[in-house]
Amino acid sequence: MQIAATAPLRDAGDLSLAYTPGVALVCEAIAEDPELVRTYTWVPNTVAVVTDGTAVLGLGDIGPSAAMPVMEGKAVLFKQFGGVDAIPICLDTTDTEEIIETVARLAPSFGGVNLEDISAPRCFEIEDRLKEMLDIPVFHDDQHGTAVVALAALTNALRLTGRAPGEARVVISGAGAAGVAVAKILLAAGITDLAVTDRKGVLHSSRGDLTPVKRALAEVTADVTGRTGSLAEALDGADVYIGVSGGTVPEEDVARMADDAIVFALANPTPEVHPEVAHRHARVVATGRSDFPNQINNVLAFPGIFRGAIDVQARSITEPMKVAAATALADLVGDDLSEDYVIPHPFDARVPGAVSRAVAEAARRDGVARR
């Protein structure tokens, strides 16, 4: 990682423009009209990548210092795939209030905030409150990046197997950050028969052990259809399984799914259902790994989403903007759709532009774009 100037600094004339006295004119203009900071500085194209190091990849709570290489890697992906400048910020606190206050105070330096690897359930409150406080995009990639790419792949898998979203029965295992976000975006995309499970089975309101986040999710998923019971019971006859939980799903449970089943086993590095096992019972299989077809990789989403939001100086990233990103990804597969190709490859050069354009257009439709 490095920071480099975009203008030359060769002589005294250049210095007088880049710093004193020339820079004072820009300062005075911004002081008179603060919105000009989005025209004359790097702020609108710069994203803070913020973590407390409590849920880093598959490594768990390794702390802010050990999390830095991952945040640097994220910044590299922002630049490579979205042309977005990103600054890794690893906070030495796990206190919800301190994280919120710190990010809010840093916000004037950035055009967006990407929350990363913050453990659930704190991540939900941190994101929700920062979105209320700030007028720049706040995006928890562990939630929404996963959700966008999963929806794109599922859209094509449903098309390949001849299912309409409103007819498919979907089961999600995992009610953490990714599971909640995947459930919400599937509901927004027209999935109506959806059950989310945790270690104790299907989330439904008659359970007395649900957190507020899980209870709210139960009310719009299993409560609607009356589903209860274990993950194994939920999978019996299900069309789609999406795993974002870790653990292992027994083969006999997968075998009881519907014909032409769809299995997305996204835990890394060990999928909930190994692809060899899944292929014995499912028509379409996806994982989070790069060594199998149909990789559900967040890099397909977050660089283009931020690029599109930044291009129109969006105040936030809305649910329709996420759905638009997923639709754009799904559309890139086109007539090449097959069991082993339901989502574009991470190095498909068409991806960033398609996603950013779709997000920018959706931001304008949603009324959150400044330009």
PDB file of C-alpha atoms in Angstrom, residues 1-238:
ATOM      1  CA  MET A   1       0.000   0.000   0.000  1.00  0.00           C
ATOM      2  CA  GLN A   2       1.141   3.527  -0.702  1.00  0.00           C
ATOM      3  CA  ILE A   3      -0.178   7.045  -1.132  1.00  0.00           C
ATOM      4  CA  ALA A   4       0.974   8.990  -4.180  1.00  0.00           C
ATOM      5  CA  ALA A   5       0.374  12.519  -5.418  1.00  0.00           C
ATOM      6  CA  THR A   6      -1.774  13.021  -8.506  1.00  0.00           C
ATOM      7  CA  ALA A   7      -0.138  16.349  -9.407  1.00  0.00           C
ATOM      8  CA  PRO A   8       3.573  17.063  -9.991  1.00  0.00           C
ATOM      9  CA  LEU A   9       5.739  18.754  -7.360  1.00  0.00           C
ATOM     10  CA  ARG A  10       8.756  19.856  -9.393  1.00  0.00           C
ATOM     11  CA  ASP A  11       9.545  23.433  -8.436  1.00  0.00           C
ATOM     12  CA  ALA A  12       8.560  26.398  -6.297  1.00  0.00           C
ATOM     13  CA  GLY A  13       5.600  27.150  -8.531  1.00  0.00           C
ATOM     14  CA  ASP A  14       4.143  23.686  -8.006  1.00  0.00           C
ATOM     15  CA  LEU A  15       4.786  23.972  -4.272  1.00  0.00           C
ATOM     16  CA  SER A  16       2.962  27.272  -4.084  1.00  0.00           C
ATOM     17  CA  LEU A  17      -0.093  25.632  -5.665  1.00  0.00           C
ATOM     18  CA  ALA A  18      -0.014  22.366  -3.730  1.00  0.00           C
ATOM     19  CA  TYR A  19       0.593  24.071  -0.400  1.00  0.00           C
ATOM     20  CA  THR A  20       1.028  27.646   0.759  1.00  0.00           C
ATOM     21  CA  PRO A  21      -0.126  30.158  -0.415  1.00  0.00           C
ATOM     22  CA  GLY A  22      -2.331  28.578  -3.080  1.00  0.00           C
ATOM     23  CA  VAL A  23      -4.021  26.053  -0.822  1.00  0.00           C
ATOM     24  CA  ALA A  24      -5.429  28.872   1.324  1.00  0.00           C
ATOM     25  CA  LEU A  25      -7.775  29.865  -1.495  1.00  0.00           C
ATOM     26  CA  VAL A  26      -9.271  26.385  -1.522  1.00  0.00           C
ATOM     27  CA  CYS A  27      -9.628  26.402   2.270  1.00  0.00           C
ATOM     28  CA  GLU A  28     -11.472  29.717   2.151  1.00  0.00           C
ATOM     29  CA  ALA A  29     -13.805  28.476  -0.572  1.00  0.00           C
ATOM     30  CA  ILE A  30     -14.669  25.346   1.420  1.00  0.00           C
ATOM     31  CA  ALA A  31     -15.143  27.371   4.610  1.00  0.00           C
ATOM     32  CA  GLU A  32     -17.726  29.444   2.751  1.00  0.00           C
ATOM     33  CA  ASP A  33     -19.387  26.398   1.134  1.00  0.00           C
ATOM     34  CA  PRO A  34     -18.531  23.107   2.899  1.00  0.00           C
ATOM     35  CA  GLU A  35     -19.984  21.065   0.016  1.00  0.00           C
ATOM     36  CA  LEU A  36     -16.991  22.143  -2.092  1.00  0.00           C
ATOM     37  CA  VAL A  37     -14.880  19.642  -0.146  1.00  0.00           C
ATOM     38  CA  ARG A  38     -16.446  17.086  -2.497  1.00  0.00           C
ATOM     39  CA  THR A  39     -15.059  18.966  -5.491  1.00  0.00           C
ATOM     40  CA  TYR A  40     -11.610  20.136  -4.432  1.00  0.00           C
ATOM     41  CA  THR A  41     -10.268  17.369  -2.165  1.00  0.00           C
ATOM     42  CA  TRP A  42      -9.808  13.609  -2.158  1.00  0.00           C
ATOM     43  CA  VAL A  43     -12.642  13.165   0.354  1.00  0.00           C
ATOM     44  CA  PRO A  44     -15.387  11.912  -2.002  1.00  0.00           C
ATOM     45  CA  ASN A  45     -13.181   9.191  -3.505  1.00  0.00           C
ATOM     46  CA  THR A  46     -11.774   7.966  -0.190  1.00  0.00           C
ATOM     47  CA  VAL A  47     -13.326   5.245   1.965  1.00  0.00           C
ATOM     48  CA  ALA A  48     -12.459   4.352   5.553  1.00  0.00           C
ATOM     49  CA  VAL A  49     -12.121   0.581   6.032  1.00  0.00           C
ATOM     50  CA  VAL A  50     -12.894   0.224   9.738  1.00  0.00           C
ATOM     51  CA  THR A  51     -12.559  -2.795  12.017  1.00  0.00           C
ATOM     52  CA  ASP A  52     -12.112  -3.681  15.668  1.00  0.00           C
ATOM     53  CA  GLY A  53     -10.577  -7.040  14.767  1.00  0.00           C
ATOM     54  CA  THR A  54     -13.258  -9.154  16.441  1.00  0.00           C
ATOM     55  CA  ALA A  55     -14.410 -11.280  13.469  1.00  0.00           C
ATOM     56  CA  VAL A  56     -11.531 -11.428  11.001  1.00  0.00           C
ATOM     57  CA  LEU A  57     -12.057 -13.845   8.114  1.00  0.00           C
ATOM     58  CA  GLY A  58     -12.120 -17.327   9.606  1.00  0.00           C
ATOM     59  CA  LEU A  59      -9.683 -16.296  12.334  1.00  0.00           C
ATOM     60  CA  GLY A  60     -12.162 -14.752  14.758  1.00  0.00           C
ATOM     61  CA  ASP A  61     -11.209 -12.214  17.440  1.00  0.00           C
ATOM     62  CA  ILE A  62      -7.527 -11.605  16.699  1.00  0.00           C
ATOM     63  CA  GLY A  63      -7.436  -7.911  17.615  1.00  0.00           C
ATOM     64  CA  PRO A  64      -6.850  -4.700  15.666  1.00  0.00           C
ATOM     65  CA  SER A  65      -3.130  -5.112  14.925  1.00  0.00           C
ATOM     66  CA  ALA A  66      -3.465  -8.613  13.511  1.00  0.00           C
ATOM     67  CA  ALA A  67      -6.445  -7.431  11.467  1.00  0.00           C
ATOM     68  CA  MET A  68      -4.400  -4.802   9.619  1.00  0.00           C
ATOM     69  CA  PRO A  69      -3.200  -7.086   6.768  1.00  0.00           C
ATOM     70  CA  VAL A  70      -6.815  -7.929   5.930  1.00  0.00           C
ATOM     71  CA  MET A  71      -7.816  -4.260   5.939  1.00  0.00           C
ATOM     72  CA  GLU A  72      -4.846  -3.448   3.711  1.00  0.00           C
ATOM     73  CA  GLY A  73      -5.909  -6.227   1.378  1.00  0.00           C
ATOM     74  CA  LYS A  74      -9.407  -4.786   1.291  1.00  0.00           C
ATOM     75  CA  ALA A  75      -7.948  -1.402   0.374  1.00  0.00           C
ATOM     76  CA  VAL A  76      -6.022  -3.019  -2.480  1.00  0.00           C
ATOM     77  CA  LEU A  77      -9.247  -4.552  -3.813  1.00  0.00           C
ATOM     78  CA  PHE A  78     -11.052  -1.200  -3.577  1.00  0.00           C
ATOM     79  CA  LYS A  79      -8.340   0.400  -5.711  1.00  0.00           C
ATOM     80  CA  GLN A  80      -7.871  -2.460  -8.178  1.00  0.00           C
ATOM     81  CA  PHE A  81     -11.519  -3.185  -8.872  1.00  0.00           C
ATOM     82  CA  GLY A  82     -13.213   0.162  -8.195  1.00  0.00           C
ATOM     83  CA  GLY A  83     -10.604   2.896  -8.517  1.00  0.00           C
ATOM     84  CA  VAL A  84     -11.523   3.889  -4.958  1.00  0.00           C
ATOM     85  CA  ASP A  85      -8.904   5.064  -2.460  1.00  0.00           C
ATOM     86  CA  ALA A  86      -9.296   3.275   0.880  1.00  0.00           C
ATOM     87  CA  ILE A  87      -7.597   3.828   4.224  1.00  0.00           C
ATOM     88  CA  PRO A  88      -7.392   0.926   6.715  1.00  0.00           C
ATOM     89  CA  ILE A  89      -8.403   1.966  10.241  1.00  0.00           C
ATOM     90  CA  CYS A  90      -8.040  -0.620  13.031  1.00  0.00           C
ATOM     91  CA  LEU A  91      -9.600   0.564  16.272  1.00  0.00           C
ATOM     92  CA  ASP A  92      -8.274  -0.470  19.677  1.00  0.00           C
ATOM     93  CA  THR A  93     -11.720  -0.813  21.227  1.00  0.00           C
ATOM     94  CA  THR A  94     -14.626  -3.229  21.055  1.00  0.00           C
ATOM     95  CA  ASP A  95     -17.022  -0.885  22.814  1.00  0.00           C
ATOM     96  CA  THR A  96     -20.003  -0.106  20.596  1.00  0.00           C
ATOM     97  CA  GLU A  97     -20.324   3.507  21.730  1.00  0.00           C
ATOM     98  CA  GLU A  98     -16.610   4.199  21.301  1.00  0.00           C
ATOM     99  CA  ILE A  99     -16.577   2.728  17.784  1.00  0.00           C
ATOM    100  CA  ILE A 100     -19.600   4.786  16.748  1.00  0.00           C
ATOM    101  CA  GLU A 101     -18.186   7.992  18.219  1.00  0.00           C
ATOM    102  CA  THR A 102     -14.753   7.445  16.671  1.00  0.00           C
ATOM    103  CA  VAL A 103     -16.072   6.761  13.178  1.00  0.00           C
ATOM    104  CA  ALA A 104     -18.475   9.711  13.388  1.00  0.00           C
ATOM    105  CA  ARG A 105     -15.616  12.035  14.330  1.00  0.00           C
ATOM    106  CA  LEU A 106     -13.471  10.716  11.464  1.00  0.00           C
ATOM    107  CA  ALA A 107     -16.275  11.002   8.908  1.00  0.00           C
ATOM    108  CA  PRO A 108     -15.425  14.488   7.533  1.00  0.00           C
ATOM    109  CA  SER A 109     -12.243  12.977   6.051  1.00  0.00           C
ATOM    110  CA  PHE A 110     -14.060  10.351   3.995  1.00  0.00           C
ATOM    111  CA  GLY A 111     -16.648   9.879   1.296  1.00  0.00           C
ATOM    112  CA  GLY A 112     -17.790   6.543   2.693  1.00  0.00           C
ATOM    113  CA  VAL A 113     -17.289   4.029   5.490  1.00  0.00           C
ATOM    114  CA  ASN A 114     -16.797   0.300   4.930  1.00  0.00           C
ATOM    115  CA  LEU A 115     -17.255  -1.575   8.207  1.00  0.00           C
ATOM    116  CA  GLU A 116     -15.304  -4.808   8.211  1.00  0.00           C
ATOM    117  CA  ASP A 117     -14.928  -7.877  10.425  1.00  0.00           C
ATOM    118  CA  ILE A 118     -16.892  -6.561  13.419  1.00  0.00           C
ATOM    119  CA  SER A 119     -18.638  -9.345  15.314  1.00  0.00           C
ATOM    120  CA  ALA A 120     -22.408  -9.746  15.549  1.00  0.00           C
ATOM    121  CA  PRO A 121     -24.659  -8.562  17.045  1.00  0.00           C
ATOM    122  CA  ARG A 122     -22.699  -5.320  17.668  1.00  0.00           C
ATOM    123  CA  CYS A 123     -22.170  -4.858  13.942  1.00  0.00           C
ATOM    124  CA  PHE A 124     -25.908  -4.331  13.383  1.00  0.00           C
ATOM    125  CA  GLU A 125     -26.226  -1.494  15.878  1.00  0.00           C
ATOM    126  CA  ILE A 126     -22.968   0.123  14.781  1.00  0.00           C
ATOM    127  CA  GLU A 127     -24.033   0.204  11.144  1.00  0.00           C
ATOM    128  CA  ASP A 128     -27.613   1.301  11.830  1.00  0.00           C
ATOM    129  CA  ARG A 129     -26.621   4.174  14.077  1.00  0.00           C
ATOM    130  CA  LEU A 130     -23.830   5.407  11.817  1.00  0.00           C
ATOM    131  CA  LYS A 131     -26.235   5.379   8.878  1.00  0.00           C
ATOM    132  CA  GLU A 132     -28.580   7.596  10.880  1.00  0.00           C
ATOM    133  CA  MET A 133     -25.794   9.968  11.950  1.00  0.00           C
ATOM    134  CA  LEU A 134     -23.825  10.375   8.714  1.00  0.00           C
ATOM    135  CA  ASP A 135     -24.693  11.662   5.250  1.00  0.00           C
ATOM    136  CA  ILE A 136     -22.191   9.419   3.474  1.00  0.00           C
ATOM    137  CA  PRO A 137     -22.516   5.730   2.551  1.00  0.00           C
ATOM    138  CA  VAL A 138     -21.992   3.312   5.455  1.00  0.00           C
ATOM    139  CA  PHE A 139     -21.721  -0.305   4.356  1.00  0.00           C
ATOM    140  CA  HIS A 140     -20.924  -3.444   6.364  1.00  0.00           C
ATOM    141  CA  ASP A 141     -19.420  -5.650   3.674  1.00  0.00           C
ATOM    142  CA  ASP A 142     -19.601  -8.862   5.694  1.00  0.00           C
ATOM    143  CA  GLN A 143     -23.357  -8.412   5.573  1.00  0.00           C
ATOM    144  CA  HIS A 144     -24.245  -6.700   2.353  1.00  0.00           C
ATOM    145  CA  GLY A 145     -21.416  -7.681   0.020  1.00  0.00           C
ATOM    146  CA  THR A 146     -22.144 -11.327   0.673  1.00  0.00           C
ATOM    147  CA  ALA A 147     -25.866 -10.708   0.266  1.00  0.00           C
ATOM    148  CA  VAL A 148     -25.528  -8.939  -3.089  1.00  0.00           C
ATOM    149  CA  VAL A 149     -23.362 -11.649  -4.655  1.00  0.00           C
ATOM    150  CA  ALA A 150     -25.499 -14.441  -3.214  1.00  0.00           C
ATOM    151  CA  LEU A 151     -28.647 -12.866  -4.669  1.00  0.00           C
ATOM    152  CA  ALA A 152     -26.992 -12.487  -8.079  1.00  0.00           C
ATOM    153  CA  ALA A 153     -25.959 -16.145  -8.131  1.00  0.00           C
ATOM    154  CA  LEU A 154     -29.333 -17.302  -6.831  1.00  0.00           C
ATOM    155  CA  THR A 155     -31.162 -15.270  -9.470  1.00  0.00           C
ATOM    156  CA  ASN A 156     -29.353 -17.202 -12.184  1.00  0.00           C
ATOM    157  CA  ALA A 157     -29.620 -20.551 -10.383  1.00  0.00           C
ATOM    158  CA  LEU A 158     -33.383 -20.113 -10.109  1.00  0.00           C
ATOM    159  CA  ARG A 159     -33.563 -19.207 -13.795  1.00  0.00           C
ATOM    160  CA  LEU A 160     -31.515 -22.257 -14.729  1.00  0.00           C
ATOM    161  CA  THR A 161     -33.747 -24.592 -12.720  1.00  0.00           C
ATOM    162  CA  GLY A 162     -36.989 -22.993 -13.930  1.00  0.00           C
ATOM    163  CA  ARG A 163     -38.084 -21.495 -10.624  1.00  0.00           C
ATOM    164  CA  ALA A 164     -39.633 -18.103  -9.936  1.00  0.00           C
ATOM    165  CA  PRO A 165     -38.472 -16.299  -6.764  1.00  0.00           C
ATOM    166  CA  GLY A 166     -41.985 -16.310  -5.323  1.00  0.00           C
ATOM    167  CA  GLU A 167     -42.227 -20.091  -5.754  1.00  0.00           C
ATOM    168  CA  ALA A 168     -38.868 -21.131  -4.300  1.00  0.00           C
ATOM    169  CA  ARG A 169     -38.528 -22.438  -0.755  1.00  0.00           C
ATOM    170  CA  VAL A 170     -35.258 -21.190   0.715  1.00  0.00           C
ATOM    171  CA  VAL A 171     -33.415 -22.151   3.900  1.00  0.00           C
ATOM    172  CA  ILE A 172     -30.525 -20.103   5.319  1.00  0.00           C
ATOM    173  CA  SER A 173     -28.322 -21.569   8.042  1.00  0.00           C
ATOM    174  CA  GLY A 174     -26.666 -18.848  10.075  1.00  0.00           C
ATOM    175  CA  ALA A 175     -28.291 -15.839  11.693  1.00  0.00           C
ATOM    176  CA  GLY A 176     -25.187 -13.713  12.091  1.00  0.00           C
ATOM    177  CA  ALA A 177     -24.200 -10.704  10.013  1.00  0.00           C
ATOM    178  CA  ALA A 178     -24.237 -12.429   6.623  1.00  0.00           C
ATOM    179  CA  GLY A 179     -27.328 -14.536   7.304  1.00  0.00           C
ATOM    180  CA  VAL A 180     -29.434 -11.556   8.329  1.00  0.00           C
ATOM    181  CA  ALA A 181     -28.364  -9.513   5.314  1.00  0.00           C
ATOM    182  CA  VAL A 182     -28.878 -12.371   2.854  1.00  0.00           C
ATOM    183  CA  ALA A 183     -32.373 -12.924   4.246  1.00  0.00           C
ATOM    184  CA  LYS A 184     -33.287  -9.259   3.918  1.00  0.00           C
ATOM    185  CA  ILE A 185     -32.093  -8.912   0.336  1.00  0.00           C
ATOM    186  CA  LEU A 186     -33.855 -12.140  -0.701  1.00  0.00           C
ATOM    187  CA  LEU A 187     -37.108 -10.803   0.745  1.00  0.00           C
ATOM    188  CA  ALA A 188     -36.572  -7.537  -1.141  1.00  0.00           C
ATOM    189  CA  ALA A 189     -36.000  -9.543  -4.343  1.00  0.00           C
ATOM    190  CA  GLY A 190     -39.302 -11.430  -4.075  1.00  0.00           C
ATOM    191  CA  ILE A 191     -38.490 -14.609  -2.116  1.00  0.00           C
ATOM    192  CA  THR A 192     -41.541 -15.288   0.073  1.00  0.00           C
ATOM    193  CA  ASP A 193     -40.953 -18.747   1.588  1.00  0.00           C
ATOM    194  CA  LEU A 194     -37.828 -18.280   3.685  1.00  0.00           C
ATOM    195  CA  ALA A 195     -36.609 -19.893   6.897  1.00  0.00           C
ATOM    196  CA  VAL A 196     -33.470 -18.824   8.761  1.00  0.00           C
ATOM    197  CA  THR A 197     -31.851 -21.173  11.264  1.00  0.00           C
ATOM    198  CA  ASP A 198     -29.314 -20.851  14.042  1.00  0.00           C
ATOM    199  CA  ARG A 199     -27.820 -23.558  16.262  1.00  0.00           C
ATOM    200  CA  LYS A 200     -31.206 -24.156  17.898  1.00  0.00           C
ATOM    201  CA  GLY A 201     -33.202 -24.436  14.683  1.00  0.00           C
ATOM    202  CA  VAL A 202     -35.599 -22.230  12.737  1.00  0.00           C
ATOM    203  CA  LEU A 203     -36.046 -18.664  13.965  1.00  0.00           C
ATOM    204  CA  HIS A 204     -39.709 -18.188  14.895  1.00  0.00           C
ATOM    205  CA  SER A 205     -41.342 -15.856  17.390  1.00  0.00           C
ATOM    206  CA  SER A 206     -42.540 -18.589  19.733  1.00  0.00           C
ATOM    207  CA  ARG A 207     -38.921 -19.211  20.709  1.00  0.00           C
ATOM    208  CA  GLY A 208     -38.017 -17.408  23.923  1.00  0.00           C
ATOM    209  CA  ASP A 209     -34.270 -17.131  23.284  1.00  0.00           C
ATOM    210  CA  LEU A 210     -34.201 -14.744  20.318  1.00  0.00           C
ATOM    211  CA  THR A 211     -32.256 -11.485  20.264  1.00  0.00           C
ATOM    212  CA  PRO A 212     -34.118  -8.423  18.948  1.00  0.00           C
ATOM    213  CA  VAL A 213     -32.402  -8.835  15.563  1.00  0.00           C
ATOM    214  CA  LYS A 214     -33.371 -12.503  15.308  1.00  0.00           C
ATOM    215  CA  ARG A 215     -36.921 -11.826  16.479  1.00  0.00           C
ATOM    216  CA  ALA A 216     -37.408  -9.147  13.824  1.00  0.00           C
ATOM    217  CA  LEU A 217     -36.085 -11.576  11.217  1.00  0.00           C
ATOM    218  CA  ALA A 218     -38.385 -14.359  12.423  1.00  0.00           C
ATOM    219  CA  GLU A 219     -41.422 -12.123  12.006  1.00  0.00           C
ATOM    220  CA  VAL A 220     -40.800 -11.671   8.276  1.00  0.00           C
ATOM    221  CA  THR A 221     -39.581 -15.208   7.521  1.00  0.00           C
ATOM    222  CA  ALA A 222     -40.732 -18.380   9.315  1.00  0.00           C
ATOM    223  CA  ASP A 223     -43.626 -16.651  11.101  1.00  0.00           C
ATOM    224  CA  VAL A 224     -45.153 -15.954   7.702  1.00  0.00           C
ATOM    225  CA  THR A 225     -45.160 -19.614   6.673  1.00  0.00           C
ATOM    226  CA  GLY A 226     -45.456 -21.187  10.125  1.00  0.00           C
ATOM    227  CA  ARG A 227     -42.209 -23.131   9.774  1.00  0.00           C
ATOM    228  CA  THR A 228     -40.492 -24.424  12.919  1.00  0.00           C
ATOM    229  CA  GLY A 229     -38.129 -27.226  13.831  1.00  0.00           C
ATOM    230  CA  SER A 230     -34.516 -28.091  13.109  1.00  0.00           C
ATOM    231  CA  LEU A 231     -32.350 -27.321  10.092  1.00  0.00           C
ATOM    232  CA  ALA A 232     -32.809 -30.926   8.951  1.00  0.00           C
ATOM    233  CA  GLU A 233     -36.595 -30.541   9.076  1.00  0.00           C
ATOM    234  CA  ALA A 234     -36.457 -27.216   7.237  1.00  0.00           C
ATOM    235  CA  LEU A 235     -34.343 -28.737   4.456  1.00  0.00           C
ATOM    236  CA  ASP A 236     -36.850 -31.523   3.789  1.00  0.00           C
ATOM    237  CA  GLY A 237     -38.270 -30.579   0.373  1.00  0.00           C
ATOM    238  CA  ALA A 238     -36.493 -27.202   0.240  1.00  0.00           C
TER     239      ALA A 238
END
